[in-house]
mmCIF file of C-alpha atoms in Angstrom:
data_model
loop_
_atom_site.group_PDB
_atom_site.id
_atom_site.type_symbol
_atom_site.label_atom_id
_atom_site.label_comp_id
_atom_site.label_asym_id
_atom_site.label_seq_id
_atom_site.Cartn_x
_atom_site.Cartn_y
_atom_site.Cartn_z
ATOM 1 C CA UNK A 1 -100.319 -189.342 245.654
ATOM 2 C CA UNK A 2 -99.825 -192.227 243.261
ATOM 3 C CA UNK A 3 -96.637 -192.192 241.219
ATOM 4 C CA UNK A 4 -96.316 -193.638 237.718
ATOM 5 C CA UNK A 5 -92.966 -194.247 236.037
ATOM 6 C CA UNK A 6 -93.197 -193.886 232.251
ATOM 7 C CA UNK A 7 -90.489 -195.457 230.090
ATOM 8 C CA UNK A 8 -90.382 -195.157 226.259
ATOM 9 C CA UNK A 9 -88.337 -197.960 224.697
ATOM 10 C CA UNK A 10 -87.340 -199.411 221.357
ATOM 11 C CA UNK A 11 -84.978 -202.365 220.988
ATOM 12 C CA UNK A 12 -83.748 -202.228 224.586
ATOM 13 C CA UNK A 13 -83.467 -205.960 225.283
ATOM 14 C CA UNK A 14 -79.963 -205.491 226.690
ATOM 15 C CA UNK A 15 -80.960 -202.863 229.252
ATOM 16 C CA UNK A 16 -84.696 -203.003 230.021
ATOM 17 C CA UNK A 17 -84.292 -205.680 232.702
ATOM 18 C CA UNK A 18 -81.737 -203.595 234.622
ATOM 19 C CA UNK A 19 -84.025 -200.564 234.525
ATOM 20 C CA UNK A 20 -87.115 -202.466 235.687
ATOM 21 C CA UNK A 21 -85.170 -204.148 238.495
ATOM 22 C CA UNK A 22 -83.854 -200.772 239.638
ATOM 23 C CA UNK A 23 -87.329 -199.206 239.613
ATOM 24 C CA UNK A 24 -88.868 -202.134 241.465
ATOM 25 C CA UNK A 25 -86.209 -201.854 244.180
ATOM 26 C CA UNK A 26 -86.635 -198.151 244.891
ATOM 27 C CA UNK A 27 -87.037 -197.003 248.484
ATOM 28 C CA UNK A 28 -90.237 -195.424 247.191
ATOM 29 C CA UNK A 29 -91.435 -197.903 244.590
ATOM 30 C CA UNK A 30 -93.597 -196.462 241.780
ATOM 31 C CA UNK A 31 -97.237 -197.501 241.982
ATOM 32 C CA UNK A 32 -96.929 -198.586 238.360
ATOM 33 C CA UNK A 33 -94.278 -198.742 235.665
ATOM 34 C CA UNK A 34 -95.668 -198.035 232.209
ATOM 35 C CA UNK A 35 -93.370 -199.252 229.436
ATOM 36 C CA UNK A 36 -94.334 -197.940 225.986
ATOM 37 C CA UNK A 37 -92.679 -199.938 223.219
ATOM 38 C CA UNK A 38 -92.315 -197.873 220.055
ATOM 39 C CA UNK A 39 -91.949 -200.771 217.634
ATOM 40 C CA UNK A 40 -89.164 -203.017 218.929
ATOM 41 C CA UNK A 41 -87.943 -205.826 216.717
ATOM 42 C CA UNK A 42 -85.941 -207.564 219.455
ATOM 43 C CA UNK A 43 -86.986 -209.250 222.746
ATOM 44 C CA UNK A 44 -87.798 -206.037 224.632
ATOM 45 C CA UNK A 45 -91.556 -206.701 224.825
ATOM 46 C CA UNK A 46 -91.000 -210.362 225.793
ATOM 47 C CA UNK A 47 -88.813 -209.337 228.717
ATOM 48 C CA UNK A 48 -91.411 -206.843 229.950
ATOM 49 C CA UNK A 49 -94.100 -209.538 229.696
ATOM 50 C CA UNK A 50 -92.137 -211.761 232.101
ATOM 51 C CA UNK A 51 -92.336 -209.048 234.783
ATOM 52 C CA UNK A 52 -96.080 -208.723 234.227
ATOM 53 C CA UNK A 53 -96.520 -212.499 234.447
ATOM 54 C CA UNK A 54 -94.684 -212.510 237.772
ATOM 55 C CA UNK A 55 -97.161 -210.010 239.219
ATOM 56 C CA UNK A 56 -95.021 -206.893 239.339
ATOM 57 C CA UNK A 57 -96.780 -203.509 238.898
ATOM 58 C CA UNK A 58 -95.561 -203.244 235.303
ATOM 59 C CA UNK A 59 -97.641 -202.376 232.245
ATOM 60 C CA UNK A 60 -96.727 -202.856 228.590
ATOM 61 C CA UNK A 61 -98.168 -200.637 225.871
ATOM 62 C CA UNK A 62 -96.886 -201.911 222.529
ATOM 63 C CA UNK A 63 -97.325 -199.670 219.480
ATOM 64 C CA UNK A 64 -96.579 -200.053 215.789
ATOM 65 C CA UNK A 65 -94.247 -197.029 215.974
ATOM 66 C CA UNK A 66 -93.586 -194.124 218.303
ATOM 67 C CA UNK A 67 -90.811 -191.602 218.757
ATOM 68 C CA UNK A 68 -89.878 -191.032 222.437
ATOM 69 C CA UNK A 69 -92.091 -187.948 222.823
ATOM 70 C CA UNK A 70 -95.073 -189.750 221.322
ATOM 71 C CA UNK A 71 -94.415 -192.762 223.561
ATOM 72 C CA UNK A 72 -94.246 -190.573 226.660
ATOM 73 C CA UNK A 73 -97.554 -188.954 225.768
ATOM 74 C CA UNK A 74 -99.177 -192.367 225.380
ATOM 75 C CA UNK A 75 -97.681 -193.580 228.650
ATOM 76 C CA UNK A 76 -98.839 -190.562 230.630
ATOM 77 C CA UNK A 77 -102.316 -190.625 229.060
ATOM 78 C CA UNK A 78 -102.776 -194.288 230.008
ATOM 79 C CA UNK A 79 -101.135 -194.042 233.439
ATOM 80 C CA UNK A 80 -102.990 -193.625 236.729
ATOM 81 C CA UNK A 81 -100.589 -191.564 238.810
ATOM 82 C CA UNK A 82 -100.948 -187.949 239.846
ATOM 83 C CA UNK A 83 -97.147 -187.710 239.687
ATOM 84 C CA UNK A 84 -95.200 -188.879 236.632
ATOM 85 C CA UNK A 85 -91.516 -189.832 236.547
ATOM 86 C CA UNK A 86 -89.626 -190.377 233.282
ATOM 87 C CA UNK A 87 -86.736 -192.670 232.444
ATOM 88 C CA UNK A 88 -85.290 -194.010 229.205
ATOM 89 C CA UNK A 89 -83.750 -197.329 228.246
ATOM 90 C CA UNK A 90 -80.123 -197.792 229.212
ATOM 91 C CA UNK A 91 -80.664 -196.017 232.539
ATOM 92 C CA UNK A 92 -80.338 -197.324 236.092
ATOM 93 C CA UNK A 93 -81.581 -195.060 238.930
ATOM 94 C CA UNK A 94 -80.009 -195.399 242.351
ATOM 95 C CA UNK A 95 -82.278 -196.939 245.021
ATOM 96 C CA UNK A 96 -83.430 -193.607 246.506
ATOM 97 C CA UNK A 97 -83.727 -191.656 243.242
ATOM 98 C CA UNK A 98 -87.505 -191.747 242.851
ATOM 99 C CA UNK A 99 -88.044 -190.861 246.512
ATOM 100 C CA UNK A 100 -85.813 -187.802 246.116
ATOM 101 C CA UNK A 101 -87.453 -186.796 242.837
ATOM 102 C CA UNK A 102 -91.023 -186.857 244.120
ATOM 103 C CA UNK A 103 -90.395 -185.518 247.628
ATOM 104 C CA UNK A 104 -90.521 -181.796 246.670
ATOM 105 C CA UNK A 105 -93.718 -182.424 244.702
ATOM 106 C CA UNK A 106 -95.371 -184.322 247.539
ATOM 107 C CA UNK A 107 -94.371 -181.542 249.944
ATOM 108 C CA UNK A 108 -95.950 -178.975 247.621
ATOM 109 C CA UNK A 109 -92.723 -177.026 247.067
ATOM 110 C CA UNK A 110 -92.176 -177.916 243.383
ATOM 111 C CA UNK A 111 -94.087 -178.949 240.278
ATOM 112 C CA UNK A 112 -91.157 -180.258 238.214
ATOM 113 C CA UNK A 113 -87.977 -181.836 239.592
ATOM 114 C CA UNK A 114 -84.750 -182.587 237.707
ATOM 115 C CA UNK A 115 -82.475 -185.337 238.913
ATOM 116 C CA UNK A 116 -78.777 -185.690 238.145
ATOM 117 C CA UNK A 117 -77.928 -187.835 235.140
ATOM 118 C CA UNK A 118 -74.504 -189.474 235.390
ATOM 119 C CA UNK A 119 -73.283 -190.863 232.080
ATOM 120 C CA UNK A 120 -70.940 -193.842 232.272
ATOM 121 C CA UNK A 121 -69.358 -194.695 228.925
ATOM 122 C CA UNK A 122 -69.747 -198.366 228.027
ATOM 123 C CA UNK A 123 -67.057 -198.337 225.352
ATOM 124 C CA UNK A 124 -64.756 -196.314 223.135
ATOM 125 C CA UNK A 125 -67.579 -194.881 220.996
ATOM 126 C CA UNK A 126 -69.350 -193.621 224.128
ATOM 127 C CA UNK A 127 -66.216 -191.793 225.294
ATOM 128 C CA UNK A 128 -65.829 -190.132 221.903
ATOM 129 C CA UNK A 129 -69.526 -189.205 221.924
ATOM 130 C CA UNK A 130 -69.235 -187.620 225.357
ATOM 131 C CA UNK A 131 -66.210 -185.579 224.349
ATOM 132 C CA UNK A 132 -67.250 -184.534 220.843
ATOM 133 C CA UNK A 133 -71.031 -184.221 221.015
ATOM 134 C CA UNK A 134 -72.480 -184.222 224.527
ATOM 135 C CA UNK A 135 -73.270 -180.707 225.805
ATOM 136 C CA UNK A 136 -71.372 -179.578 228.863
ATOM 137 C CA UNK A 137 -73.242 -178.066 231.809
ATOM 138 C CA UNK A 138 -75.973 -175.955 230.238
ATOM 139 C CA UNK A 139 -78.369 -175.117 233.063
ATOM 140 C CA UNK A 140 -78.303 -173.712 236.565
ATOM 141 C CA UNK A 141 -80.847 -174.464 239.282
ATOM 142 C CA UNK A 142 -80.524 -173.918 243.034
ATOM 143 C CA UNK A 143 -76.931 -172.826 242.424
ATOM 144 C CA UNK A 144 -76.007 -176.117 240.723
ATOM 145 C CA UNK A 145 -74.732 -176.434 237.167
ATOM 146 C CA UNK A 146 -76.077 -179.461 235.337
ATOM 147 C CA UNK A 147 -76.953 -180.843 231.935
ATOM 148 C CA UNK A 148 -80.637 -180.189 231.264
ATOM 149 C CA UNK A 149 -80.906 -181.765 227.835
ATOM 150 C CA UNK A 150 -83.006 -184.911 228.478
ATOM 151 C CA UNK A 151 -86.361 -185.151 230.226
ATOM 152 C CA UNK A 152 -85.408 -188.580 231.549
ATOM 153 C CA UNK A 153 -84.761 -188.722 235.313
ATOM 154 C CA UNK A 154 -87.370 -186.086 236.100
ATOM 155 C CA UNK A 155 -90.677 -186.045 237.941
ATOM 156 C CA UNK A 156 -93.631 -183.708 237.543
ATOM 157 C CA UNK A 157 -97.289 -183.293 238.312
ATOM 158 C CA UNK A 158 -99.498 -184.997 235.771
ATOM 159 C CA UNK A 159 -101.528 -181.782 235.497
ATOM 160 C CA UNK A 160 -98.373 -179.939 234.416
ATOM 161 C CA UNK A 161 -97.820 -182.360 231.531
ATOM 162 C CA UNK A 162 -101.360 -181.602 230.353
ATOM 163 C CA UNK A 163 -100.999 -177.847 230.825
ATOM 164 C CA UNK A 164 -97.742 -177.838 228.837
ATOM 165 C CA UNK A 165 -99.445 -179.656 225.965
ATOM 166 C CA UNK A 166 -97.405 -182.847 226.230
ATOM 167 C CA UNK A 167 -94.467 -183.611 223.960
ATOM 168 C CA UNK A 168 -94.369 -182.700 220.263
ATOM 169 C CA UNK A 169 -93.912 -185.652 217.872
ATOM 170 C CA UNK A 170 -90.419 -184.765 216.602
ATOM 171 C CA UNK A 171 -87.441 -187.096 217.051
ATOM 172 C CA UNK A 172 -85.223 -184.185 218.154
ATOM 173 C CA UNK A 173 -85.959 -181.073 220.176
ATOM 174 C CA UNK A 174 -89.033 -182.524 221.867
ATOM 175 C CA UNK A 175 -87.408 -182.382 225.311
ATOM 176 C CA UNK A 176 -86.499 -178.719 224.969
ATOM 177 C CA UNK A 177 -89.937 -177.842 223.595
ATOM 178 C CA UNK A 178 -91.605 -179.576 226.526
ATOM 179 C CA UNK A 179 -89.390 -177.738 228.999
ATOM 180 C CA UNK A 180 -90.337 -174.454 227.347
ATOM 181 C CA UNK A 181 -93.998 -175.398 227.715
ATOM 182 C CA UNK A 182 -93.421 -176.148 231.401
ATOM 183 C CA UNK A 183 -91.706 -172.775 231.886
ATOM 184 C CA UNK A 184 -94.554 -170.993 230.091
ATOM 185 C CA UNK A 185 -96.970 -172.465 232.636
ATOM 186 C CA UNK A 186 -95.113 -170.736 235.448
ATOM 187 C CA UNK A 187 -94.255 -174.066 237.061
ATOM 188 C CA UNK A 188 -91.993 -174.255 240.092
ATOM 189 C CA UNK A 189 -88.911 -176.070 238.822
ATOM 190 C CA UNK A 190 -86.136 -177.380 241.044
ATOM 191 C CA UNK A 191 -83.025 -179.532 240.811
ATOM 192 C CA UNK A 192 -82.270 -182.419 243.161
ATOM 193 C CA UNK A 193 -78.589 -183.384 242.684
ATOM 194 C CA UNK A 194 -78.902 -186.431 244.944
ATOM 195 C CA UNK A 195 -81.567 -188.000 242.696
ATOM 196 C CA UNK A 196 -79.011 -189.820 240.576
ATOM 197 C CA UNK A 197 -79.569 -192.005 237.534
ATOM 198 C CA UNK A 198 -76.703 -193.689 235.709
ATOM 199 C CA UNK A 199 -76.935 -193.827 231.916
ATOM 200 C CA UNK A 200 -74.815 -196.170 229.794
ATOM 201 C CA UNK A 201 -75.370 -195.218 226.134
ATOM 202 C CA UNK A 202 -73.560 -198.285 224.680
ATOM 203 C CA UNK A 203 -73.435 -196.682 221.244
ATOM 204 C CA UNK A 204 -71.482 -197.482 218.074
ATOM 205 C CA UNK A 205 -70.179 -195.008 215.516
ATOM 206 C CA UNK A 206 -72.546 -196.113 212.698
ATOM 207 C CA UNK A 207 -75.590 -195.978 214.997
ATOM 208 C CA UNK A 208 -74.598 -192.557 216.303
ATOM 209 C CA UNK A 209 -74.207 -191.129 212.821
ATOM 210 C CA UNK A 210 -77.545 -192.549 211.635
ATOM 211 C CA UNK A 211 -79.243 -190.975 214.649
ATOM 212 C CA UNK A 212 -77.566 -187.641 214.044
ATOM 213 C CA UNK A 213 -78.837 -187.477 210.463
ATOM 214 C CA UNK A 214 -82.396 -188.041 211.748
ATOM 215 C CA UNK A 215 -81.915 -185.565 214.601
ATOM 216 C CA UNK A 216 -80.627 -182.965 212.153
ATOM 217 C CA UNK A 217 -83.725 -183.226 209.960
ATOM 218 C CA UNK A 218 -86.129 -183.177 212.883
ATOM 219 C CA UNK A 219 -84.315 -180.298 214.538
ATOM 220 C CA UNK A 220 -85.020 -178.239 211.429
ATOM 221 C CA UNK A 221 -88.601 -179.516 211.330
ATOM 222 C CA UNK A 222 -88.947 -178.193 214.874
ATOM 223 C CA UNK A 223 -87.714 -174.774 213.740
ATOM 224 C CA UNK A 224 -84.598 -175.010 215.911
ATOM 225 C CA UNK A 225 -81.868 -174.634 213.340
ATOM 226 C CA UNK A 226 -80.468 -171.657 215.237
ATOM 227 C CA UNK A 227 -79.540 -173.982 218.104
ATOM 228 C CA UNK A 228 -77.460 -176.372 216.002
ATOM 229 C CA UNK A 229 -77.119 -175.728 212.291
ATOM 230 C CA UNK A 230 -76.418 -172.023 212.541
ATOM 231 C CA UNK A 231 -73.515 -172.557 214.923
ATOM 232 C CA UNK A 232 -72.088 -175.284 212.707
ATOM 233 C CA UNK A 233 -72.366 -173.012 209.678
ATOM 234 C CA UNK A 234 -70.458 -170.266 211.523
ATOM 235 C CA UNK A 235 -67.667 -172.710 212.407
ATOM 236 C CA UNK A 236 -67.264 -173.871 208.829
ATOM 237 C CA UNK A 237 -67.487 -170.326 207.495
ATOM 238 C CA UNK A 238 -64.327 -169.540 209.420
ATOM 239 C CA UNK A 239 -62.625 -172.541 207.837
ATOM 240 C CA UNK A 240 -63.716 -171.442 204.369
ATOM 241 C CA UNK A 241 -62.366 -167.925 204.970
ATOM 242 C CA UNK A 242 -59.040 -169.363 206.102
ATOM 243 C CA UNK A 243 -58.936 -171.620 203.042
ATOM 244 C CA UNK A 244 -59.570 -168.608 200.827
ATOM 245 C CA UNK A 245 -56.728 -166.691 202.426
ATOM 246 C CA UNK A 246 -54.388 -169.650 201.922
ATOM 247 C CA UNK A 247 -55.377 -169.873 198.261
ATOM 248 C CA UNK A 248 -54.651 -166.156 197.856
ATOM 249 C CA UNK A 249 -51.258 -166.821 199.407
ATOM 250 C CA UNK A 250 -50.562 -169.393 196.709
ATOM 251 C CA UNK A 251 -51.511 -172.621 198.464
ATOM 252 C CA UNK A 252 -53.283 -175.136 196.158
ATOM 253 C CA UNK A 253 -57.063 -175.206 196.678
ATOM 254 C CA UNK A 254 -57.223 -178.842 197.836
ATOM 255 C CA UNK A 255 -54.401 -178.415 200.322
ATOM 256 C CA UNK A 256 -55.869 -175.134 201.588
ATOM 257 C CA UNK A 257 -59.309 -176.655 202.123
ATOM 258 C CA UNK A 258 -58.034 -179.795 203.878
ATOM 259 C CA UNK A 259 -55.629 -177.804 206.051
ATOM 260 C CA UNK A 260 -58.414 -175.429 207.137
ATOM 261 C CA UNK A 261 -60.784 -178.314 207.878
ATOM 262 C CA UNK A 262 -58.170 -180.161 209.941
ATOM 263 C CA UNK A 263 -57.320 -177.028 211.920
ATOM 264 C CA UNK A 264 -60.956 -176.092 212.533
ATOM 265 C CA UNK A 265 -61.914 -179.585 213.712
ATOM 266 C CA UNK A 266 -58.844 -179.821 215.962
ATOM 267 C CA UNK A 267 -59.686 -176.484 217.580
ATOM 268 C CA UNK A 268 -63.295 -177.558 218.150
ATOM 269 C CA UNK A 269 -62.284 -180.840 219.798
ATOM 270 C CA UNK A 270 -59.637 -179.066 221.912
ATOM 271 C CA UNK A 271 -62.230 -176.512 223.063
ATOM 272 C CA UNK A 272 -64.644 -179.277 224.039
ATOM 273 C CA UNK A 273 -61.913 -181.140 225.895
ATOM 274 C CA UNK A 274 -61.029 -178.007 227.858
ATOM 275 C CA UNK A 275 -64.667 -177.181 228.665
ATOM 276 C CA UNK A 276 -65.362 -180.741 229.853
ATOM 277 C CA UNK A 277 -62.078 -181.517 231.607
ATOM 278 C CA UNK A 278 -63.878 -181.665 234.993
ATOM 279 C CA UNK A 279 -67.087 -183.114 233.572
ATOM 280 C CA UNK A 280 -65.909 -186.323 231.893
ATOM 281 C CA UNK A 281 -65.198 -189.572 233.807
ATOM 282 C CA UNK A 282 -62.062 -190.110 231.682
ATOM 283 C CA UNK A 283 -59.184 -188.029 230.367
ATOM 284 C CA UNK A 284 -60.165 -186.080 227.240
ATOM 285 C CA UNK A 285 -56.472 -185.754 226.417
ATOM 286 C CA UNK A 286 -56.009 -189.472 225.738
ATOM 287 C CA UNK A 287 -54.663 -189.618 222.140
ATOM 288 C CA UNK A 288 -57.033 -192.419 220.997
ATOM 289 C CA UNK A 289 -60.092 -190.656 222.476
ATOM 290 C CA UNK A 290 -59.008 -187.272 221.099
ATOM 291 C CA UNK A 291 -58.463 -188.722 217.614
ATOM 292 C CA UNK A 292 -61.671 -190.766 217.758
ATOM 293 C CA UNK A 293 -63.594 -187.659 218.808
ATOM 294 C CA UNK A 294 -61.962 -185.727 215.966
ATOM 295 C CA UNK A 295 -63.161 -188.311 213.434
ATOM 296 C CA UNK A 296 -66.605 -188.526 215.057
ATOM 297 C CA UNK A 297 -66.996 -184.758 214.892
ATOM 298 C CA UNK A 298 -66.242 -184.817 211.172
ATOM 299 C CA UNK A 299 -68.752 -187.636 210.711
ATOM 300 C CA UNK A 300 -71.312 -185.764 212.794
ATOM 301 C CA UNK A 301 -70.889 -182.693 210.580
ATOM 302 C CA UNK A 302 -71.499 -184.833 207.491
ATOM 303 C CA UNK A 303 -74.553 -186.475 209.103
ATOM 304 C CA UNK A 304 -75.864 -183.016 209.993
ATOM 305 C CA UNK A 305 -75.534 -181.905 206.379
ATOM 306 C CA UNK A 306 -77.241 -185.082 205.139
ATOM 307 C CA UNK A 307 -80.127 -184.483 207.531
ATOM 308 C CA UNK A 308 -80.366 -180.844 206.447
ATOM 309 C CA UNK A 309 -80.477 -181.851 202.780
ATOM 310 C CA UNK A 310 -83.200 -184.409 203.541
ATOM 311 C CA UNK A 311 -85.176 -181.685 205.329
ATOM 312 C CA UNK A 312 -84.727 -179.183 202.499
ATOM 313 C CA UNK A 313 -85.682 -181.583 199.718
ATOM 314 C CA UNK A 314 -88.269 -183.591 201.609
ATOM 315 C CA UNK A 315 -89.934 -181.034 203.864
ATOM 316 C CA UNK A 316 -89.091 -177.574 202.565
ATOM 317 C CA UNK A 317 -89.686 -178.498 198.916
ATOM 318 C CA UNK A 318 -92.361 -181.061 199.872
ATOM 319 C CA UNK A 319 -90.803 -183.802 197.735
ATOM 320 C CA UNK A 320 -91.077 -186.370 200.537
ATOM 321 C CA UNK A 321 -92.445 -184.638 203.649
ATOM 322 C CA UNK A 322 -92.061 -186.241 207.060
ATOM 323 C CA UNK A 323 -95.256 -187.926 208.214
ATOM 324 C CA UNK A 324 -96.132 -187.954 211.904
ATOM 325 C CA UNK A 325 -98.681 -190.725 212.049
ATOM 326 C CA UNK A 326 -100.539 -191.284 215.270
ATOM 327 C CA UNK A 327 -99.111 -194.448 216.867
ATOM 328 C CA UNK A 328 -101.439 -197.439 216.841
ATOM 329 C CA UNK A 329 -101.638 -199.499 220.024
ATOM 330 C CA UNK A 330 -101.130 -203.194 219.255
ATOM 331 C CA UNK A 331 -101.088 -204.593 222.773
ATOM 332 C CA UNK A 332 -101.863 -203.406 226.282
ATOM 333 C CA UNK A 333 -100.921 -205.633 229.232
ATOM 334 C CA UNK A 334 -102.186 -206.454 231.719
ATOM 335 C CA UNK A 335 -105.646 -206.336 230.218
ATOM 336 C CA UNK A 336 -108.287 -204.339 232.065
ATOM 337 C CA UNK A 337 -109.755 -206.416 234.865
ATOM 338 C CA UNK A 338 -106.911 -208.922 234.769
#
C-alpha cells in the first residue's frame, strides 16, 4: 500500500525543514509528503519549494486560507496513498515512527493507529502552557494511558477518512469530532506507544491567548461548550459563592472577590501540578513555572470569556457570524506531468 503523509501548515518557517527532513529519513519513507499551506505570510512555502526542486517526493498545496481540518481534508483528497499519516508543524517523528504507525494497518489488524506524542517545551511559555492548559492523560488503549487530543502522529486507512466524513471546518474541536466519526464507523483503533513524535510548541503568552480566544468561539460553534465552558463556569461559580460568604462576613466586596479568585486559581494550578507530576518533563513545583502558570490560567479564562462573547454576539445573535469559506487553491506543486 502507498502511504501519504499529510501536513497542514501556516507560518512554520522555523520548523517545516526539520519535519520534512525527519519524514524523508524514515525507515519506511512515505511515498509522498503533501504539505497544505493555509495562507502563510512567511517563508514556509519557499522552503517547501526547495525540497520539490531537489526532487524529493514532496508536494505543496498552497491555499488562500485554511484551518487545520480544512487543510487536512484538502491534503487527503489530493493525495494518492491508501494509507494516510498526519503530522503538524513543530513536530519531529523519530526515524521508525511511520513504520510503526502503518504496520498494524498493513497487517490488517487495525484501521486507525495512534502514536505517542512527546511534548518538549522550547521555553518558559511552553512549560506554563503544559502545566496550566495541556490535558493530562485522557485516553486508554491497549492498557496504555495517553493524551488523545490531537490527530497529528496518527495513521489511518484513506477509506476510513472518507467514511468518517473528513474533518469539520472549525478551528477547535475538529480533532475530537473526527475521532467520534471514526468510532461511529466501527473502526479498529489501536495505540502504538513506540511510534514517537516530538512536538516543540515554541509558543509565547500573547500568541497563546489569541489562539485561546479563537478556540473558545469555535468550541461553542461546534456545540462543545459542555467540554470546556461549562467546567470553567462551575469553577468560577464556587469562587463567587465564596466571595458572597466573605461579604456576608463583613469583608469588603473588592477584597472578597480578589481573595476568592486568587484562592480558586491557586487550587486549580495546584491540582494540575499534582495530576501531571509524572507527566511533565520538568518540575511543576518550580516557583517561576507555578506563578507563570497561575497568570496564564487567569489570562486563559479571560480569553475564554472574550471568545464566548464573540460567539454570543457574532454567531448566536448573528451580528457578525463566522464564515467558513471553502479554501481556494493558489498553487499546486509539482504540476501534473512534471
